[in-house]
Short mmCIF file of C-alpha atoms in Angstrom, two decimals:
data_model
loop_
_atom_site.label_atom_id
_atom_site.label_comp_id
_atom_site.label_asym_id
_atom_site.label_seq_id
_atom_site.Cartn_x
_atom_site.Cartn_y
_atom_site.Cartn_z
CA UNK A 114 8.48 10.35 -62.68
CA UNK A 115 11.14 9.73 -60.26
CA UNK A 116 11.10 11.28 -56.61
CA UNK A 117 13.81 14.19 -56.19
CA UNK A 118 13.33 14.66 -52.68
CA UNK A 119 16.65 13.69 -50.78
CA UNK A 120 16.49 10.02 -49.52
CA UNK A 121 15.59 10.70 -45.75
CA UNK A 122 12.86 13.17 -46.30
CA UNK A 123 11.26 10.21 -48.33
CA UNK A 124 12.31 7.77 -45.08
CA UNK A 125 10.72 10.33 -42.73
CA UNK A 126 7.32 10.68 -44.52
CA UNK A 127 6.87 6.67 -45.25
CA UNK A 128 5.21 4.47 -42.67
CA UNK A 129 9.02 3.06 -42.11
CA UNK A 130 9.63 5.89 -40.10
CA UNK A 131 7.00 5.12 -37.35
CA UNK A 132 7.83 1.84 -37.41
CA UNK A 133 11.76 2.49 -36.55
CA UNK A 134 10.79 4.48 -33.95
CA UNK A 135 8.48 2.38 -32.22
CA UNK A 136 11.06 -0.57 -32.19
CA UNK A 137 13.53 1.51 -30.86
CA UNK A 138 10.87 3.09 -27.94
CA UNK A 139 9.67 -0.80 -27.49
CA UNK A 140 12.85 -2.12 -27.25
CA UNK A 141 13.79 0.72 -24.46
CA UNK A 142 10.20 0.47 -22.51
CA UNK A 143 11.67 -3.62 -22.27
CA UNK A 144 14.32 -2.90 -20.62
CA UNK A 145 12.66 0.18 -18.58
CA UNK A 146 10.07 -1.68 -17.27
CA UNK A 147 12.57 -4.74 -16.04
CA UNK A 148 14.61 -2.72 -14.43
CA UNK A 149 12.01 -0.49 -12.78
CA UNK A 150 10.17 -3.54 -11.38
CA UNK A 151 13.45 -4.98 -10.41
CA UNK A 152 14.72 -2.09 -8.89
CA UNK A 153 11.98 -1.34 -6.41
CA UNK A 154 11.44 -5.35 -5.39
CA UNK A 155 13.84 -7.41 -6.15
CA UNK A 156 15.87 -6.84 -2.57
CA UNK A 157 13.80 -4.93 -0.77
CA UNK A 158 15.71 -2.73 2.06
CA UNK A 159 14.15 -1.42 5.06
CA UNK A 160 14.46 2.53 4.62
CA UNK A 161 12.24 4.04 7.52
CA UNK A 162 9.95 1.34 9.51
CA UNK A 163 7.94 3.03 12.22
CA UNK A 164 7.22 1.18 15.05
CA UNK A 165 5.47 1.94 18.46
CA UNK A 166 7.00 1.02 22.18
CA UNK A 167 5.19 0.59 25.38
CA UNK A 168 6.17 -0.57 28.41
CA UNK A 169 10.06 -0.24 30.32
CA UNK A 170 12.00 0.56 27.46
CA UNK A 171 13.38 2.84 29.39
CA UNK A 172 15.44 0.53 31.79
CA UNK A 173 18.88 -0.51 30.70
CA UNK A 174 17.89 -4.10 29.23
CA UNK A 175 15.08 -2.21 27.46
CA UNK A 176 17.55 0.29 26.09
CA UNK A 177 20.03 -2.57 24.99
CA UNK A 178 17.54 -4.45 22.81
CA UNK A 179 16.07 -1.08 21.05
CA UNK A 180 19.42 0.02 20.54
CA UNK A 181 20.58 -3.84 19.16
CA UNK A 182 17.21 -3.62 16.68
CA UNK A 183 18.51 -0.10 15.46
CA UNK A 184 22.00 -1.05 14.39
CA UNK A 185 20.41 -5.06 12.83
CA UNK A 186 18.73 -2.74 10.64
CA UNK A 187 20.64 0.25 10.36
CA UNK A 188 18.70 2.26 12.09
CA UNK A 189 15.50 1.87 9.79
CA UNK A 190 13.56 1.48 12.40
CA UNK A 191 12.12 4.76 14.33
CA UNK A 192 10.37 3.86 17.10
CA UNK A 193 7.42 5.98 18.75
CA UNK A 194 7.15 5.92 22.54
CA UNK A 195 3.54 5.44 23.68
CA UNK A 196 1.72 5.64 26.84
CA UNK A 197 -0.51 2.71 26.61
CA UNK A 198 -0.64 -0.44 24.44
CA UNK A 199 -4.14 0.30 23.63
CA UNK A 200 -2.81 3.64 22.02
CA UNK A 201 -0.32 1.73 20.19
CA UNK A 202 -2.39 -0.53 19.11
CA UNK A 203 -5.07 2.61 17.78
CA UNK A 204 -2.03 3.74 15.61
CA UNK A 205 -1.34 0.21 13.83
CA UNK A 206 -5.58 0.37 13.33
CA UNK A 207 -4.81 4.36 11.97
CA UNK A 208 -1.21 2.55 10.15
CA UNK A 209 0.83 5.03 11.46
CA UNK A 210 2.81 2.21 13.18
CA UNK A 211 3.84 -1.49 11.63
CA UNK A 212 4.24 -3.14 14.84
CA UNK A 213 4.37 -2.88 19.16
CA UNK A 214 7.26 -3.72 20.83
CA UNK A 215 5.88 -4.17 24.77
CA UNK A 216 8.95 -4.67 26.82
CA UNK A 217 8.50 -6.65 29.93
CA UNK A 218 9.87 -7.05 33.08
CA UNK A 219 12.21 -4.44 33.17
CA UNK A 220 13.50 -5.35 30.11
CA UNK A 221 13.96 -8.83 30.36
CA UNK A 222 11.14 -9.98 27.80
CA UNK A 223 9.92 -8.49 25.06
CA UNK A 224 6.28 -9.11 23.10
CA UNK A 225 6.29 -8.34 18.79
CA UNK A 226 3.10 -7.53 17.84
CA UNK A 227 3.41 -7.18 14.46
CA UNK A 228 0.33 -6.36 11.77
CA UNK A 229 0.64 -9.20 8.64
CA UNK A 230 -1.91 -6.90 6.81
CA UNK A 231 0.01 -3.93 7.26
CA UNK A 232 2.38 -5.28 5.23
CA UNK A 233 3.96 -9.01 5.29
CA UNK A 234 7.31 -8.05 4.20
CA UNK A 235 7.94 -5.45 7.27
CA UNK A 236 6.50 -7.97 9.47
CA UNK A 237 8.92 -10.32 8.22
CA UNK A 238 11.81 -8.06 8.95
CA UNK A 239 10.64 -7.33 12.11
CA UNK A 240 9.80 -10.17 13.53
CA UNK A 241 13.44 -11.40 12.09
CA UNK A 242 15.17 -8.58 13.31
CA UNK A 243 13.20 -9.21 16.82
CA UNK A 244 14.41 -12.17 17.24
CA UNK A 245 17.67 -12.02 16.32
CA UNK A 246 18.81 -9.41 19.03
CA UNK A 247 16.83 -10.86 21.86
CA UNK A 248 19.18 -13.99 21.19
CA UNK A 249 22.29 -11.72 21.04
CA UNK A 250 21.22 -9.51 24.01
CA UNK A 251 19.57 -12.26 26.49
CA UNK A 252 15.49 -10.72 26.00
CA UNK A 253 13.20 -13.44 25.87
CA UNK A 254 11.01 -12.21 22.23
CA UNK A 255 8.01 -13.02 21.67
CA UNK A 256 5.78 -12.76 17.91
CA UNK A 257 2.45 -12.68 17.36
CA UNK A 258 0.68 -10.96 14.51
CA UNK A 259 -2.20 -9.02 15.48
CA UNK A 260 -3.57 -8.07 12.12
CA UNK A 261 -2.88 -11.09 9.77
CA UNK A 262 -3.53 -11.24 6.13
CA UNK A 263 -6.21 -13.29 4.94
CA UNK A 264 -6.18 -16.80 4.32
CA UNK A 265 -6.53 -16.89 0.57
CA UNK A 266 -3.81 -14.07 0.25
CA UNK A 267 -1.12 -15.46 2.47
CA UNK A 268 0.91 -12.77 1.37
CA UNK A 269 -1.05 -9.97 0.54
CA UNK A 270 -0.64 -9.66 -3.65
CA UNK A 271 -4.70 -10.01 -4.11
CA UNK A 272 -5.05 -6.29 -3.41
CA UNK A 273 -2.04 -5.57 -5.77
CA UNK A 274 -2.82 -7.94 -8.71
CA UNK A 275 -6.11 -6.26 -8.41
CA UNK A 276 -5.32 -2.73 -8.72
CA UNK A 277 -2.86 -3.46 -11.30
CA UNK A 278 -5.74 -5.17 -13.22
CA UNK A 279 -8.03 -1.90 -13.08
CA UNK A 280 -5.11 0.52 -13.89
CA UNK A 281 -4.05 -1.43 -17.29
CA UNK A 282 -7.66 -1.92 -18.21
CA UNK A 283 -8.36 1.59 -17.64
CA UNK A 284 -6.07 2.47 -19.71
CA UNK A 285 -6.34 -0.32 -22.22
CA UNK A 286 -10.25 0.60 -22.71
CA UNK A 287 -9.35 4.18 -23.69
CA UNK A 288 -7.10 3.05 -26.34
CA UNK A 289 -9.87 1.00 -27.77
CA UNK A 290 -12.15 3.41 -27.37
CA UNK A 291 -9.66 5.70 -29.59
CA UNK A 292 -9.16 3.30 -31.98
CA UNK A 293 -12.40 1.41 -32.26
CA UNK A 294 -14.93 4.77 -31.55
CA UNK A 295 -13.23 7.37 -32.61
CA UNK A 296 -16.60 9.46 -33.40
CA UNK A 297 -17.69 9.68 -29.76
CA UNK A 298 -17.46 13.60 -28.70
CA UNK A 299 -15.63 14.29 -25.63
CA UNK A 300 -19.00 13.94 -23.20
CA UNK A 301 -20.05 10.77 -24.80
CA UNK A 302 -16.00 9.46 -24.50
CA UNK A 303 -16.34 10.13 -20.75
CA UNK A 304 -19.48 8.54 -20.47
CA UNK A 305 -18.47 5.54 -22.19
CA UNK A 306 -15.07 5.08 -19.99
CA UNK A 307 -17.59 5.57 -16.62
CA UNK A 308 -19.63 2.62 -18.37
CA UNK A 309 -16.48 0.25 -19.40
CA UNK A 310 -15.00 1.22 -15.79
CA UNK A 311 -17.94 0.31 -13.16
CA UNK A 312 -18.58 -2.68 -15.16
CA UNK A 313 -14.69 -3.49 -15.12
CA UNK A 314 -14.87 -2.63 -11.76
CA UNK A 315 -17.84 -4.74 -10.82
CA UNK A 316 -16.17 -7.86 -13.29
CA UNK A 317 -12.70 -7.76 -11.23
CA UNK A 318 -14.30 -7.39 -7.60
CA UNK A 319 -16.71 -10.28 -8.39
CA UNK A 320 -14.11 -12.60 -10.18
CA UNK A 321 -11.80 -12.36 -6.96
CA UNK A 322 -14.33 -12.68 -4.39
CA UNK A 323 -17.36 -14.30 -5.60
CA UNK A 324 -15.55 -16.93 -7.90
CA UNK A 325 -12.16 -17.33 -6.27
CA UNK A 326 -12.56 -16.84 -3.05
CA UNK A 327 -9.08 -15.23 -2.07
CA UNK A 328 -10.23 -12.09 -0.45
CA UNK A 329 -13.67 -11.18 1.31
CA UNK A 330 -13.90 -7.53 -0.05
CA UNK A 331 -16.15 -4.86 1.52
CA UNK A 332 -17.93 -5.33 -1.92
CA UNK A 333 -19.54 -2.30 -2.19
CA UNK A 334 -16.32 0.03 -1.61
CA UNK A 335 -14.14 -2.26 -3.05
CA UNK A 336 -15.89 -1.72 -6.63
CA UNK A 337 -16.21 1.40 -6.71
CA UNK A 338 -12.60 1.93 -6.06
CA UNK A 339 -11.82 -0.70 -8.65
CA UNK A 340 -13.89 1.54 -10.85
CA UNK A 341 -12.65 5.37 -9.86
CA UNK A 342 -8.85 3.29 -10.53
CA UNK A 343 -10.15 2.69 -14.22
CA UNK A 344 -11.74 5.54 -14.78
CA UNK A 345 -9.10 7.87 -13.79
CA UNK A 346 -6.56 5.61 -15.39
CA UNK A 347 -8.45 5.81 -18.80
CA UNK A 348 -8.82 9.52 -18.74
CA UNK A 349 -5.20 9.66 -18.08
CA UNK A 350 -4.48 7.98 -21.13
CA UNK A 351 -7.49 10.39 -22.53
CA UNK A 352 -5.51 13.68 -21.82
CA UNK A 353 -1.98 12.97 -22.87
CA UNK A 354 -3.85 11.51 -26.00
CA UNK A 355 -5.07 15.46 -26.20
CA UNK A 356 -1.68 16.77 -25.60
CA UNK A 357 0.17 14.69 -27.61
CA UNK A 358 -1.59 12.35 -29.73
CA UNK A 359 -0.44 8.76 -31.28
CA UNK A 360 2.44 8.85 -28.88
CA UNK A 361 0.34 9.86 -25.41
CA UNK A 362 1.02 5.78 -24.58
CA UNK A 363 4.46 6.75 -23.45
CA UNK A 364 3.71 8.98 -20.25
CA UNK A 365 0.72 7.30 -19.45
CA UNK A 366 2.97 3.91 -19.47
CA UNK A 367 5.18 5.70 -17.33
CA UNK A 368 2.79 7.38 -14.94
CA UNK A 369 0.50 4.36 -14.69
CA UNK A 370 3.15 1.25 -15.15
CA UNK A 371 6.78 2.01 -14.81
CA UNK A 372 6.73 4.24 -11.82
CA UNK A 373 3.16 3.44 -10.20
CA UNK A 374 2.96 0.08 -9.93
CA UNK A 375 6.15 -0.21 -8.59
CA UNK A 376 5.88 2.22 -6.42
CA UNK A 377 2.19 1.51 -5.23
CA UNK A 378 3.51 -0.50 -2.26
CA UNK A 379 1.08 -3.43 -3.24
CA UNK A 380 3.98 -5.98 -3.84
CA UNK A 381 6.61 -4.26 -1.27
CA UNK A 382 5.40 -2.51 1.37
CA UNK A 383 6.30 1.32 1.55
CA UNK A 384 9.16 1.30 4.15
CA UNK A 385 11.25 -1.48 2.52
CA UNK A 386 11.06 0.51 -1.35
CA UNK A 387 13.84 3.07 -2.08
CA UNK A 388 13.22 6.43 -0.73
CA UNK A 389 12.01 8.06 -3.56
CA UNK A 390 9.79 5.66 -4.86
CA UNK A 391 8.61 5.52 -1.38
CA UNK A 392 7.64 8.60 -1.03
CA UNK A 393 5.73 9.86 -4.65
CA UNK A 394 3.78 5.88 -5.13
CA UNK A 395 0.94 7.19 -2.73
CA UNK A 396 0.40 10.49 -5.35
CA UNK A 397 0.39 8.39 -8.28
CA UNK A 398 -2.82 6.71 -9.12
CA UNK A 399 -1.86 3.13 -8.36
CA UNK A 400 -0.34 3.80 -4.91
CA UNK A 401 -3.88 5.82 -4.40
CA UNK A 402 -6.12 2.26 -5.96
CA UNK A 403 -3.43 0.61 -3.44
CA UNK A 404 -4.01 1.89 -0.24
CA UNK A 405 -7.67 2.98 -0.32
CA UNK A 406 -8.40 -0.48 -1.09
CA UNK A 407 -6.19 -1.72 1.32
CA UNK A 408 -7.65 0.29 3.96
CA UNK A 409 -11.25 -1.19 3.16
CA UNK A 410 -10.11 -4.57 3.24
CA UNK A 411 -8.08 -4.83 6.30
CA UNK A 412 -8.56 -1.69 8.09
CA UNK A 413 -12.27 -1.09 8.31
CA UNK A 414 -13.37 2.04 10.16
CA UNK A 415 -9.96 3.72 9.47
CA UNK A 416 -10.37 4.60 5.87
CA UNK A 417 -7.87 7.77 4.52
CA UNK A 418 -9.14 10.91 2.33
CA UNK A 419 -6.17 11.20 0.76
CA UNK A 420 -6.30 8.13 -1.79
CA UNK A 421 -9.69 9.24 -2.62
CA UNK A 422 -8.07 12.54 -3.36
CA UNK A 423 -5.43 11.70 -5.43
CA UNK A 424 -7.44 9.27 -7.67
CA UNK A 425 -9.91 12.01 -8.06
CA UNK A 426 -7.72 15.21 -8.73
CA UNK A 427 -6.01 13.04 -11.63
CA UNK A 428 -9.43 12.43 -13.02
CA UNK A 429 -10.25 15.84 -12.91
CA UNK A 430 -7.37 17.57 -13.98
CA UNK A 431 -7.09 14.68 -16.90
CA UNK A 432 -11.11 15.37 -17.80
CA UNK A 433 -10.32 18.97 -17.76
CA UNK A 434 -7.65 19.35 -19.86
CA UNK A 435 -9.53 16.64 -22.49
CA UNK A 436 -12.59 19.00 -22.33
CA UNK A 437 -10.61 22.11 -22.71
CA UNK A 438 -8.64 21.20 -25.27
CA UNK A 439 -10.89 18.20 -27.00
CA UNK A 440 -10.49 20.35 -30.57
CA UNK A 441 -6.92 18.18 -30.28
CA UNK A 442 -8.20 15.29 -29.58
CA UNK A 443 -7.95 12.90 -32.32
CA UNK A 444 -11.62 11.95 -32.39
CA UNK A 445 -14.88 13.16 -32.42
CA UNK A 446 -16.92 14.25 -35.41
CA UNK A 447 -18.25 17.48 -36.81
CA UNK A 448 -22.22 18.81 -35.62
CA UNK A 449 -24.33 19.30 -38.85
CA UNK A 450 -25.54 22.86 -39.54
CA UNK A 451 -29.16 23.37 -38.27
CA UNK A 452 -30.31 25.32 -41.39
CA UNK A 453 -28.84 21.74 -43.05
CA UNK A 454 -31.02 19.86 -41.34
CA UNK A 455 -33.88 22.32 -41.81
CA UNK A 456 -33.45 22.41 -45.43
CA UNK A 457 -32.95 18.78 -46.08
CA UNK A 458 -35.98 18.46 -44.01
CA UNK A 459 -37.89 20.54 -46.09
CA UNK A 460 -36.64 19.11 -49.16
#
């Protein structure tokens, strides 16, 4: 017997109706994600650099060359008087600063310290910037990187590359775990992403280190930030696959990929992105895998709460919603009756 239904009720309930619609959201997530990545990196622009000052910026060839940097880089830079380079030098170690501008001899010379593992590409735009108004304003500049990036990471991408690899595993594993053991119950789901995530964590510390050789990682704290990344970036796929179901890949592709990696300031250091992105990357979970391992690499002794924080409140709030609402989750399997049990036993 022939179907009476009208033609696109038929359309809607056939599997040709996913299938449109995950063209057409492919086919936009292309595009999103090129322009997202191109958008934050492709020119990066200095927005707000801070930088510290010592010394006799305060006489009028000191004030010439501060005022020259301002206007090269339209007036990006905000510089922070200090009392004492070794103060100055405390807030590059604390990254509160990118670089020291010591001015000299009443102004005549100045001395760039800049900090390569704060971030190459404001170091490069300092140190350009530097150099080009001491020319135009007769000051004698003078560049040396006090903090430079290691040598197997000449430009710093190791800590990026990864965070980026824990983030898409993290997420990755959760799908698999969705598709491949869809049984588990919510506490044996968790438990199975903290399994897939320290060993992920340990595999991607070990493969960069031990085997390459491009970045001597504080192993220890290095892993098990690789592994809180994939953790929480697995239970963030976990939740919206509560809230939402088959399509929770969409906001965690957007959380996690087209906004947080961009935004992470792991390729382009935070000053340089646009504003915005700028200043939401570091509350986002790969800004958070970003800078807290960052910090342990480069910066040890100085270590921040706050990435710690973030990673964690987006595993909580992504473990509580999954518990709370796991009856949505599509997953799981239904507890046998005792009295079942009993009575087959007895049987």
């Amino acid at each position: 017997m022939s179907d009476a239904r009208p033609s696109w009720e038929r359309f809607k309930e056939s599997p040709f109706w996913p299938a449109t619609v995950l063209v057409l959201i492919l086919s936009a997530a292309a595009g999103l994600f090129a322009w997202s990545y191109t958008y934050a990196m492709a020119n990066p622009t200095p927005h707000s650099i801070p930088a510290a000052v010592v010394g006799s910026y305060e006489q009028a060839r000191g004030r010439a060359f501060l005022e020259g940097l301002e206007k090269a880089l339209n007036a990006s830079v905000k510089v922070r008087a200090y009392d004492r380079p070794a103060a100055a030098r405390a807030a590059v170690d604390e990254q509160e600063v990118f670089g020291i501008f010591e001015v000299r001899d009443d102004g005549r010379a100045v001395a760039l310290d800049v900090s390569g593992a704060s971030g190459a590409s404001v170091a490069d735009v300092l140190s350009e910037a530097a150099l080009e108004v001491g020319e135009r304003t007769g000051v004698a500049v003078t560049v040396r990187d006090i903090n430079p990036l290691q040598p197997g990471d000449p430009r710093g991408l190791a800590i990026f590359y990864i965070s980026l690899a824990a983030v898409i595993i993290g997420f990755v594993g959760a799908i698999q775990l969705s598709v491949h053991a869809r049984a588990l119950n919510p506490l044996e789901r968790i438990a199975f992403t903290v399994a897939y995530a320290l060993l992920g964590g340990l595999a991607i510390a070990a493969a960069v280190d031990w085997l390459l050789g491009s970045v001597d990682l504080p192993f220890p704290q290095s892993w098990l930030i690789l592994a809180l990344t994939m953790f929480t970036s697995g239970m963030v796929f976990t939740m919206f696959n509560t809230l939402i179901g088959r399509w929770a890949m969409l906001p965690t592709w957007g959380v996690m990929v087209l906004v947080g990696n961009p935004s992470s300031g792991g390729a382009v250091s935070w000053p340089l992105l646009p504003s915005a992105l700028g200043a939401i990357g570091r509350w986002l979970p790969p800004g958070a895998s970003v800078n807290a391992q960052h910090t342990a690499v480069y910066f040890p002794g100085h270590q921040h709460v706050l990435p710690f924080l973030v990673l964690a409140g987006w595993s909580l709030l992504s473990c509580g919603v999954f518990l709370n609402w796991s009856h949505r989750h599509p997953g799981g399997r239904e507890k046998e009756p005792v009295g079942v049990e009993a009575g087959g036993a007895a049987g």
